[in-house]
XYZ file of C-alpha atoms in Angstrom:
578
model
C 0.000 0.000 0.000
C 1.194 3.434 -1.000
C 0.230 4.852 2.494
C 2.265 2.837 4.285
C 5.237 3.411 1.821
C 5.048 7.391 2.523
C 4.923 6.243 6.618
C 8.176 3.958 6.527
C 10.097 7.070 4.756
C 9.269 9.556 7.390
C 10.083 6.769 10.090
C 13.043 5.770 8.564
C 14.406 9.707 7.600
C 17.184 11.413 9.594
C 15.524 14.454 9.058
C 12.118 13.841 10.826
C 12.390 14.676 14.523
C 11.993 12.316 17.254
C 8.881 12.965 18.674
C 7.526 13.398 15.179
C 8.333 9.718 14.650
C 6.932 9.013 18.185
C 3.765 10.181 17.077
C 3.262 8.445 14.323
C 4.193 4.769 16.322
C 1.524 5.559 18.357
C -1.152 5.246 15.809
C -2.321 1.735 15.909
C -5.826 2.511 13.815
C -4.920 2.031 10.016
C -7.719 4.086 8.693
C -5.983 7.490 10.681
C -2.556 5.994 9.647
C -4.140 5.993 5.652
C -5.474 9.571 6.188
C -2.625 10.857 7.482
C -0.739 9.495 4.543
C -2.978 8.200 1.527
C -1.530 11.393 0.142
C 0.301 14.736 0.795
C -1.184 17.934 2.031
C -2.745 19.649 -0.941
C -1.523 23.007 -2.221
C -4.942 24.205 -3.595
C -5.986 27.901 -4.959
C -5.817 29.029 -1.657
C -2.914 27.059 -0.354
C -1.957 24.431 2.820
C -5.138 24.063 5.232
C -5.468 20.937 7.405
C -5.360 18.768 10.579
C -2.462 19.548 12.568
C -0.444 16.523 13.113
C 2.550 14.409 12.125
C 2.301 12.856 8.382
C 2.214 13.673 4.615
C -1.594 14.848 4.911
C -1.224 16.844 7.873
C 0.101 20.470 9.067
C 3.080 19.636 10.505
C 7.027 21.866 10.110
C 7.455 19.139 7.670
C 4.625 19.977 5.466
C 4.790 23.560 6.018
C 8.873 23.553 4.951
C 8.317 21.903 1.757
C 5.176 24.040 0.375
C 7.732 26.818 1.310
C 10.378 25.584 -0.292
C 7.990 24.835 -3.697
C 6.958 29.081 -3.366
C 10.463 29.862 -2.897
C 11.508 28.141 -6.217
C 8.463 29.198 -7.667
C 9.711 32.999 -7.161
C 12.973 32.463 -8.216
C 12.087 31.311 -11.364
C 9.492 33.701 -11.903
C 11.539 36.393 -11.036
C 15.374 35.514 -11.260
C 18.033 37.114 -9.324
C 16.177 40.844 -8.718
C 15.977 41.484 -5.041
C 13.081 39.639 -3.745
C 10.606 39.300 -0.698
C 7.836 38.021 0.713
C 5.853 39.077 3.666
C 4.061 36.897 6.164
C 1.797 37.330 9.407
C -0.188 34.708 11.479
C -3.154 34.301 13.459
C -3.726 33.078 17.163
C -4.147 29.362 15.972
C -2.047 26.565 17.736
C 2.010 26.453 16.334
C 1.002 29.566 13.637
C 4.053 31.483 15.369
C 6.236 28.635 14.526
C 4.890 28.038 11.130
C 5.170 31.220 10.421
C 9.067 31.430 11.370
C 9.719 28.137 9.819
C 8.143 29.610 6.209
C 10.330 32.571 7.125
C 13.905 30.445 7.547
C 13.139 28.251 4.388
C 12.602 31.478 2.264
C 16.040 32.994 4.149
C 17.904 29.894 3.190
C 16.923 30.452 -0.763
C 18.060 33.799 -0.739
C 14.789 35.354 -0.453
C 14.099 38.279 2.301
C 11.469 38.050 4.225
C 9.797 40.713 6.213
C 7.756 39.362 9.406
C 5.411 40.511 11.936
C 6.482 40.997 15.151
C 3.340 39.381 16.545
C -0.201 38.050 15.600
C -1.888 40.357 12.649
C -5.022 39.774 10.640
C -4.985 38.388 7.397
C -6.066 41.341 5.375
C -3.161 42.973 6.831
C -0.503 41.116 5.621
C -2.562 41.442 2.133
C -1.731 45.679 3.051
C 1.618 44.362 3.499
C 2.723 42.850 0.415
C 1.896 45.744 -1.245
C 3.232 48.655 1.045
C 6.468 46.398 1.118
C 6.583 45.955 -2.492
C 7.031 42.165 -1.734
C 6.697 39.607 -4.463
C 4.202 37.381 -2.395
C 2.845 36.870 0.742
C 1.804 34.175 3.233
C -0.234 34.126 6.042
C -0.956 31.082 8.805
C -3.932 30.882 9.132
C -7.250 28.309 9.268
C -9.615 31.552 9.458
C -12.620 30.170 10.981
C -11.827 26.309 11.116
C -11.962 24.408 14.595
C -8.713 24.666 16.515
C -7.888 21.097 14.958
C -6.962 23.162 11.927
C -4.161 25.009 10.550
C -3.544 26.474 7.137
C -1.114 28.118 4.805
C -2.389 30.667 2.536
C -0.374 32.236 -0.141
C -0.509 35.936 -2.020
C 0.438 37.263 -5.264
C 2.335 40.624 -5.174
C -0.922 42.417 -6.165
C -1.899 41.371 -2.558
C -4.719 38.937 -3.805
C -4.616 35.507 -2.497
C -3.116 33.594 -5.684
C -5.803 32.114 -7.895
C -6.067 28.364 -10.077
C -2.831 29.205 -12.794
C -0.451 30.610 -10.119
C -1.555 28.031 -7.460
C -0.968 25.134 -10.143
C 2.372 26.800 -11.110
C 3.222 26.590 -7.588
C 2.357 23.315 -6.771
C 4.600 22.303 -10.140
C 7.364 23.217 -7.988
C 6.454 21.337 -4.765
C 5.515 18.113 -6.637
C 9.147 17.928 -7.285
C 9.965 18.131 -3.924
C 10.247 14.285 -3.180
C 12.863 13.544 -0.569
C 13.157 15.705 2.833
C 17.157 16.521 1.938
C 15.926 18.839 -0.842
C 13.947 21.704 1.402
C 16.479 24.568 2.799
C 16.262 25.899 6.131
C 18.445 27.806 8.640
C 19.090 28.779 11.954
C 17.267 32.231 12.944
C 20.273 34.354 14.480
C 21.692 33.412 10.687
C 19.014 34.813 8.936
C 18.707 38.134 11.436
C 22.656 38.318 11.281
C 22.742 38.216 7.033
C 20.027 40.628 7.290
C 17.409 38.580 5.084
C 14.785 38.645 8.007
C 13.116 41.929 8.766
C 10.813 42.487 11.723
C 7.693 44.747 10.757
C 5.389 46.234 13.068
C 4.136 49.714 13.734
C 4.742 51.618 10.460
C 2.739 49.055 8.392
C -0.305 48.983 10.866
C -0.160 52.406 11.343
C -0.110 53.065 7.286
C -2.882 50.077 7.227
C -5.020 51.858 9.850
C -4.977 55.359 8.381
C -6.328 53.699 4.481
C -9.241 52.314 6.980
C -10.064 55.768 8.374
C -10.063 57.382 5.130
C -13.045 54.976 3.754
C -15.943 56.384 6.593
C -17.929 58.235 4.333
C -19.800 60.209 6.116
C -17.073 61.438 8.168
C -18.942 64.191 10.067
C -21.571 62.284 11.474
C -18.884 59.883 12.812
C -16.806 63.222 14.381
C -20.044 64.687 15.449
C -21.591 61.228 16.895
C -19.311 58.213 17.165
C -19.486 58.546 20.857
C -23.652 57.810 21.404
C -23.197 54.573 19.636
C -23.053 51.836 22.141
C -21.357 48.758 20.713
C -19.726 45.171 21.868
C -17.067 43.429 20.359
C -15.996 39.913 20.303
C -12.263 38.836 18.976
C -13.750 35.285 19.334
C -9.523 34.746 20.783
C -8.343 36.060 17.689
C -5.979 38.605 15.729
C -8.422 41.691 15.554
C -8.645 42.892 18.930
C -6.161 45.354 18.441
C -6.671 47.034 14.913
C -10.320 46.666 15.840
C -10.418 48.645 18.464
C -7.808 51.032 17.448
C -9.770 52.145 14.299
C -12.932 52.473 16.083
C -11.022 54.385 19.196
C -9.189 56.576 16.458
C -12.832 57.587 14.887
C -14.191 58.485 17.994
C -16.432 55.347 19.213
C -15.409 55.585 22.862
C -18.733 53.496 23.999
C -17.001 50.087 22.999
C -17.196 47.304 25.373
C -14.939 43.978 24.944
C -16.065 40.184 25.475
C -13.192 40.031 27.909
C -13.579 36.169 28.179
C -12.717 35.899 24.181
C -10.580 39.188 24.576
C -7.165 37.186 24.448
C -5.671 35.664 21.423
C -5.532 31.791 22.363
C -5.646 28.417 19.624
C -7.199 26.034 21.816
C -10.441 28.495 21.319
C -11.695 27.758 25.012
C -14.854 29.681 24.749
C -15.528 28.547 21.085
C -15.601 25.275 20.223
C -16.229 26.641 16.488
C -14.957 29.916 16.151
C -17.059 31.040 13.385
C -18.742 34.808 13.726
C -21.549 32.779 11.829
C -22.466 30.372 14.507
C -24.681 32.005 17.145
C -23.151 30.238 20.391
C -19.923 32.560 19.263
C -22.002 35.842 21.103
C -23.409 34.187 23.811
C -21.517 35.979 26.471
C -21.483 39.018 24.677
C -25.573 38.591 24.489
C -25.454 38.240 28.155
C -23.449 41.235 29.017
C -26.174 43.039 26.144
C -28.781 42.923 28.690
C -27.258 44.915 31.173
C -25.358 47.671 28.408
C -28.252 47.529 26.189
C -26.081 48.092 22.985
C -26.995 49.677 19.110
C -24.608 46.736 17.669
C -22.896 43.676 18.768
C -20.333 42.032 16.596
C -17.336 39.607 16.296
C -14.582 38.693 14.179
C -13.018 35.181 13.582
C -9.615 34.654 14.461
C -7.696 35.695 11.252
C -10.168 38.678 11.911
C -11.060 38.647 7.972
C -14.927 37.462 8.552
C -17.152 39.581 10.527
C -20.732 38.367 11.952
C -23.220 40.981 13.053
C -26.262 40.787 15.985
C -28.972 43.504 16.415
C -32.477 43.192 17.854
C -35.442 42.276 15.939
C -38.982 43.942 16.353
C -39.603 41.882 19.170
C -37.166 43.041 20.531
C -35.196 40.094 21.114
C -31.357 39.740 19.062
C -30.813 37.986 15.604
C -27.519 37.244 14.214
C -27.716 38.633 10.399
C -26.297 36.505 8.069
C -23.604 37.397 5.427
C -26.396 37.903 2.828
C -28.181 40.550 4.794
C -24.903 42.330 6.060
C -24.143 42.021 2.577
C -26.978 43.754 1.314
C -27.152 46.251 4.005
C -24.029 47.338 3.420
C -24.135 47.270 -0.772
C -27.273 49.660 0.204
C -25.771 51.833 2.289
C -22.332 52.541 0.481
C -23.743 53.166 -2.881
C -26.833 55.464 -0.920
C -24.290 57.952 0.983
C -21.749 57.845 -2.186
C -24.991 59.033 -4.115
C -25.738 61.567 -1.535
C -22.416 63.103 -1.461
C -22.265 63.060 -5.633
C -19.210 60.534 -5.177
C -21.078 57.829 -7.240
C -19.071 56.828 -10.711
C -20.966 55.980 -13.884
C -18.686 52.888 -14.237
C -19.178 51.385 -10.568
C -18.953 48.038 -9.809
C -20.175 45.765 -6.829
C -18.997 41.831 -6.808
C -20.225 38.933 -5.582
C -19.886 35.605 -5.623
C -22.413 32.736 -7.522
C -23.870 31.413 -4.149
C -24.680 35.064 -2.468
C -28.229 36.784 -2.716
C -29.337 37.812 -6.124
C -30.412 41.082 -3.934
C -27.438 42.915 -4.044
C -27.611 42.511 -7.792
C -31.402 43.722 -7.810
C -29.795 46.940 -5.164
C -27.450 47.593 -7.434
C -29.024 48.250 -10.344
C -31.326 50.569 -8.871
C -28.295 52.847 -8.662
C -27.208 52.603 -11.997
C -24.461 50.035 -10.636
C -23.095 47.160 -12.361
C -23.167 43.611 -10.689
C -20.493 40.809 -11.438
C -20.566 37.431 -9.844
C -17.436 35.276 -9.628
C -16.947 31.894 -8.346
C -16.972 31.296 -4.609
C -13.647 32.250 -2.845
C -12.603 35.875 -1.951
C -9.372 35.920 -4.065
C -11.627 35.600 -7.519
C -12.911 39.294 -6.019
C -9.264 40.144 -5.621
C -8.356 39.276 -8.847
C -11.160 41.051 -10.499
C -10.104 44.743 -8.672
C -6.633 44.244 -10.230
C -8.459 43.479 -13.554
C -10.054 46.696 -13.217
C -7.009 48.599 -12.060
C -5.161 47.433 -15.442
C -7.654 48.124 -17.718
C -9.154 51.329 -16.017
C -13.273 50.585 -17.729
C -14.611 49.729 -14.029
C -14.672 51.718 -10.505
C -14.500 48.882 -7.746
C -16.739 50.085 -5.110
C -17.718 46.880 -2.649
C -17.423 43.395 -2.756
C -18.744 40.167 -0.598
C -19.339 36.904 -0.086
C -22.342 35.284 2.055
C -19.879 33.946 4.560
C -19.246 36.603 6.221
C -16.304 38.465 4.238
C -16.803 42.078 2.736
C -14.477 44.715 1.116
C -14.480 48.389 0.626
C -11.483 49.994 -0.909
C -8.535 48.649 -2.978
C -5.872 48.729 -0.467
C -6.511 45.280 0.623
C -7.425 42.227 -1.898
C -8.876 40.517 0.424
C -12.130 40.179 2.286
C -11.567 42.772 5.415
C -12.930 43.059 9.074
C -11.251 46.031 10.362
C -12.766 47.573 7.349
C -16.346 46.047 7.410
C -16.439 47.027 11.527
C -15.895 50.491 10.423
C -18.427 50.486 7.890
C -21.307 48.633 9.906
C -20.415 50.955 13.119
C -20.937 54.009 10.803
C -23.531 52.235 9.145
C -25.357 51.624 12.543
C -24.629 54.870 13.600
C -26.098 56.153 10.529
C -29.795 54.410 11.022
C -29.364 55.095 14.759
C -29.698 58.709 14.253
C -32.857 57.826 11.891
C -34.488 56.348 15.177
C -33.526 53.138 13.209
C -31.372 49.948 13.885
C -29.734 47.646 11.289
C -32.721 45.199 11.318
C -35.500 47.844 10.648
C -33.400 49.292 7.347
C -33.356 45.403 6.313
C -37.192 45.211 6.767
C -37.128 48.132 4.742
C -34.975 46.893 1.910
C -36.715 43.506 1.683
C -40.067 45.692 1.047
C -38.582 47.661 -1.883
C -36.800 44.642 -3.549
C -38.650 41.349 -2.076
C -37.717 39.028 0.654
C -35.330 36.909 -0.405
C -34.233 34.358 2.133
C -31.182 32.151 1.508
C -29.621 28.873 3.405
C -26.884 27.044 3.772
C -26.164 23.193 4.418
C -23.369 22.045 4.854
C -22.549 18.074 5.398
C -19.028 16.899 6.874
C -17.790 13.746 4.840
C -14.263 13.153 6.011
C -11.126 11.408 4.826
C -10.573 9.755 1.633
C -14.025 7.912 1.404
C -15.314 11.383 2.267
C -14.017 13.064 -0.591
C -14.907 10.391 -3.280
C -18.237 10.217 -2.019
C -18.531 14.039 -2.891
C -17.304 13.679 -5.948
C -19.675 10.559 -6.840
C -22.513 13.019 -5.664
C -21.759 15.606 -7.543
C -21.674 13.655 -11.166
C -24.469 12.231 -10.391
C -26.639 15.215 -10.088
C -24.890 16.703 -13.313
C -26.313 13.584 -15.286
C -29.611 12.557 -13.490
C -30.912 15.639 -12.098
C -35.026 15.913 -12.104
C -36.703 18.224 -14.789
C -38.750 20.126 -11.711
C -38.497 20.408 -7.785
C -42.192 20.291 -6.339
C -44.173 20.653 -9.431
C -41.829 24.111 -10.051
C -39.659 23.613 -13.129
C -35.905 23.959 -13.363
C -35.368 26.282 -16.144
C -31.364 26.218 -15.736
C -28.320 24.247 -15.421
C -24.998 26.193 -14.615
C -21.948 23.363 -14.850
C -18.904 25.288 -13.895
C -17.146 22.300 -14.376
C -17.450 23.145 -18.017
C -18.226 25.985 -18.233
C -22.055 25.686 -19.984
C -25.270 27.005 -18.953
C -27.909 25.257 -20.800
C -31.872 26.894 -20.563
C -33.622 23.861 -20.123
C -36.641 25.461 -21.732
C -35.419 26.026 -24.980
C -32.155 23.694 -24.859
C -29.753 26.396 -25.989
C -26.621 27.066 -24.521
C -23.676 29.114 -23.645
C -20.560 29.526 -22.138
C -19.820 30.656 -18.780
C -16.863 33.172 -18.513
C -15.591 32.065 -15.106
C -12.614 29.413 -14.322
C -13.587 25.763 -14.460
C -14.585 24.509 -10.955
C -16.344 21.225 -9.733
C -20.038 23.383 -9.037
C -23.369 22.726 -10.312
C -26.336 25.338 -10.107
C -29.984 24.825 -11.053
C -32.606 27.749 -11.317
C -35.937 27.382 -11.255
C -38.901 29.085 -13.254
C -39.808 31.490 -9.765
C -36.187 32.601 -9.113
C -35.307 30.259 -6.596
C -32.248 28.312 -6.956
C -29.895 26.229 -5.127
C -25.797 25.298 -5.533
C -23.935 22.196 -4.964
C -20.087 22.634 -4.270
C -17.427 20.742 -2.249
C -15.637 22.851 0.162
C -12.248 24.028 -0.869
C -11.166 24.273 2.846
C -12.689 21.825 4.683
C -14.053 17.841 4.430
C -17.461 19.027 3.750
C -20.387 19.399 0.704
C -21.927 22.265 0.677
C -25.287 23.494 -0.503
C -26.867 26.809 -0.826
C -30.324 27.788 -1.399
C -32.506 30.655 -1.877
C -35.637 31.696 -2.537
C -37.833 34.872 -2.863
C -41.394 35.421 -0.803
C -43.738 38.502 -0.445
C -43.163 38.787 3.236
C -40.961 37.486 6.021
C -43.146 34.310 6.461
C -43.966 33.650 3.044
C -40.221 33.300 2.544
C -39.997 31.106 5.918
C -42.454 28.818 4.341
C -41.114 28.827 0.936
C -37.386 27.670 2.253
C -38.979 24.935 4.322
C -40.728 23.574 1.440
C -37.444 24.196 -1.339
C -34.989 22.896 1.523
C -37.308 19.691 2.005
C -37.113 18.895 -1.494
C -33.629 20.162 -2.602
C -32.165 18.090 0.700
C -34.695 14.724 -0.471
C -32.709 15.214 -3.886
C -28.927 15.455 -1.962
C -29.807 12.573 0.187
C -31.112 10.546 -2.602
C -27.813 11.152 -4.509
C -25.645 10.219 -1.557
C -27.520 6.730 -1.364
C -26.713 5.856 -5.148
């Protein structure tokens, strides 16, 4: 067995560490001995992201050295013998300092400078970095929202966009070749300090970083004028944002800012958190219980990497909803391209992007304002990659981007999704409606009267390990071949196979081609609008599915997505039986 092939050569190499091999002896199951080992750690568009653990399929110094060591020649083919560096930062997540420095010392053995952080730093700032630095690439440790299990590896190009399919398969060229441990460089630290190819950044790139933030509030004199009557609570969920979070905000004025202080401190082992995801409710459950007593406009927390933000505000009962990324979204698409109209700041050739499984709304909000809508596939960096498009050709003003799990952008500064920007935003944004005797739920009532209530949902199914990922796969083809001609008497009028890039109308059984990379997602649309998306995960061992559909009122739409996710689900579970 090839498994067991991979395990004897890290057993039997001099340059595996003893307690790495210790680890592995210990493993007497030979289904965790095949996962860890039935292959190595894939290098996908967005780079390393796994379990953390000794073996081939794991995050591990190992693992982390020789995806380094693949960049690294990457780069210096790319770019020959011209000065070169790369930046890198790293979250609160268990061993991310030591990844982080063990990136660093490969790069510093290859000749390549590295500049990094002195200490923990969101991810969106290290995408501020590569550029400010003028760095060739970037990396950043990270497993953003992943349980503390997790670790990743995500790399940037020097546009400060997370690296999309052609440079990621480019890259991966270079660690396929990687085949025996002797072949990845390293050194000692006081080597790389003392030869000057490792430079410690800190204050001048947050503080450069924090004043771009500042400069997007729009409505800058409400903010001077009121930033102190907004009451607000912030969770770091343990992770990297405490600091620019609160620094912004304190900067702008919003001195009424109260702190989870049981999540205040970054720590990996996520002890109040079991999932630290800003979309799971159980995430503000001690900031809901400190709400009673402070009675705040807007509570809100970021997951560790602090590049997704989640959002709670009280309903009209009075009691507090978490919004999802979809209304945030659309909230936010409203109220940028509403003040920028105000203040006469609005460009013909404005732009908002999204991504293929967000709300249809933001399209439908856009165009109201004269605004063009793009979708992309799902993944931040394909919104990253479309602002440098714009920058080069100079036809399109970039004006906000998101995704419905929880990431947003304003600004080009960063190329990736931001949370120290989006807090800004949604603070003013509160602020904003506060002032209109308003809060963030009553302007989404208002928005889903003027453009319909759409209501979208998200499954997501965990299918682990090998047989986990083949049994994804095995779903997915079969929908794309046997898929039903209607769901609940409603016909499907469209098939969207990104796989191949055709969307065929099922009514009239033309076709044509979808402009987007190639990617293993299906999408069906039905005759009244609703539609749902099938789509392994690209950074964890799960399907996902995504629905949506469109009612005349809050419970009309309810009832609608009970019905559609009945049926949709009955189709999914179906599949997984065949």
């Amino acid at each position: 067995m090839i498994y067991l092939v991979k395990y004897d050569k890290w057993l039997n190499s001099e340059l595996i560490d003893k307690n790495t091999k210790e680890e592995l002896k210990k493993i007497k199951d030979k289904k965790e001995l095949e996962d860890r080992f039935y292959k190595d750690l894939e290098f996908g568009t967005g780079g390393l992201r796994g379990i953390i653990g000794a073996g081939a399929n794991r995050m591990n110094v190992y693992t982390v050295r020789k995806a380094t060591q693949g960049l690294a020649e990457y780069l210096l083919n790319k770019y020959g013998k011209e000065k070169i560096s790369v930046s890198i930062a790293y979250d609160s997540r268990i061993m991310s300092e030591t990844f982080s420095k063990e990136a660093a010392l490969t790069l510093c053995a290859n000749g390549i400078r590295v500049n990094l952080f002195e200490s923990l730093r969101p991810t969106p700032m290290l995408s501020y970095a590569v550029r400010y630095l003028k760095s060739k690439a970037g990396i950043v440790i990270t497993a953003s929202h992943n349980p503390k299990k997790y670790n990743g590896y995500k790399v940037y190009g020097e546009d400060g966009g997370q690296v999309t399919d052609k440079t990621a398969k480019n890259i991966t060229s270079f660690i396929e070749k990687i085949d025996d441990f002797s072949k990845i460089k390293t050194m000692e630290m006081k080597v790389a300090e003392e030869l000057r190819y490792l430079n410690i950044i800190g204050e001048e790139v947050d503080k450069n970083y924090i004043d771009n933030v500042k400069s997007l509030s729009i409505r800058e004199d409400l903010v001077k004028e009121s930033a102190k009557d907004l009451k607000i609570i912030y969770t770091p969920i343990h992770g990297a944002g405490n600091i620019p979070v609160r620094r912004v905000l304190k900067e702008l004025g919003y001195k009424n800012l109260s702190v989870v202080k049981e999540q205040e401190m970054p720590n990996g082992e996520f002890p109040t958190a079991e999932y630290p995801n800003p979309e799971e409710p159980q995430v503000f459950k001690i900031a809901l219980d400190m709400a009673k007593e402070l009675k705040p406009d807007i509570i809100f927390g970021t997951d560790p990497d602090c590049d997704r933000i989640g959002a709670v505000v009280k309903d009209d009962r009075g009691e507090y909803k978490v919004l999802s990324g979809n209304m945030m979204g659309v909230l936010l698409s409203h109220y940028i391209l509403t003040s920028l109209k105000e203040k006469n700041k609005l460009p013909d050739n404005g732009v908002i992007i999204k991504t293929i499984v967000t709300t249809e709304m933001a399209a439908k909000i856009a165009g109201k304002f004269g605004v063009q809508s793009i979708d992309v596939l799902t993944g931040f960096k394909y919104i990253g990659e479309k602002i440098k498009e714009f920058e080069e050709i100079g036809d399109k003003t970039y004006l906000f981007g998101f995704e419905e799990s929880y990431g947003y952008l304003a600004g080009t500064f960063v190329r990736d999704k931001d949370a120290i920007i989006a807090s800004m935003l949604i603070c003013e944004m509160a602020l904003y409606y506060k002032k209109k005797g308003m809060n963030l739920y009553n302007a989404l009532i208002n928005l889903y009267e003027e453009y319909g209530y759409y209501k979208e949902e998200l499954v997501s199914i965990t299918l682990e390990g090998k047989k986990g990922v083949d049994k994804i796969s095995k779903v997915l083809e079969h929908l794309r071949h046997s898929m039903k001609v209607e769901i609940n008497n409603v016909k499907i009028v469209k098939k969207l196979d990104y796989n191949i890039s055709i969307e065929k109308n099922l009514v009239n059984l033309t076709e044509k081609q979808i402009k987007l990379p190639q990617s293993n997602v299906l999408k069906f649309i039905l005759e009244d609008e609703s539609y749902f998306v099938i789509r392994p995960s690209g950074t964890e061992p799960k399907m996902k599915i995504y629905m949506s559909v469109t009612g005349n009122s809050l419970k009309n739409s309810d009832e609608k997505m009970k019905s559609f996710k009945k049926n949709v689900m009955d189709i999914i579970n179906n599949a997984c039986d065949v």
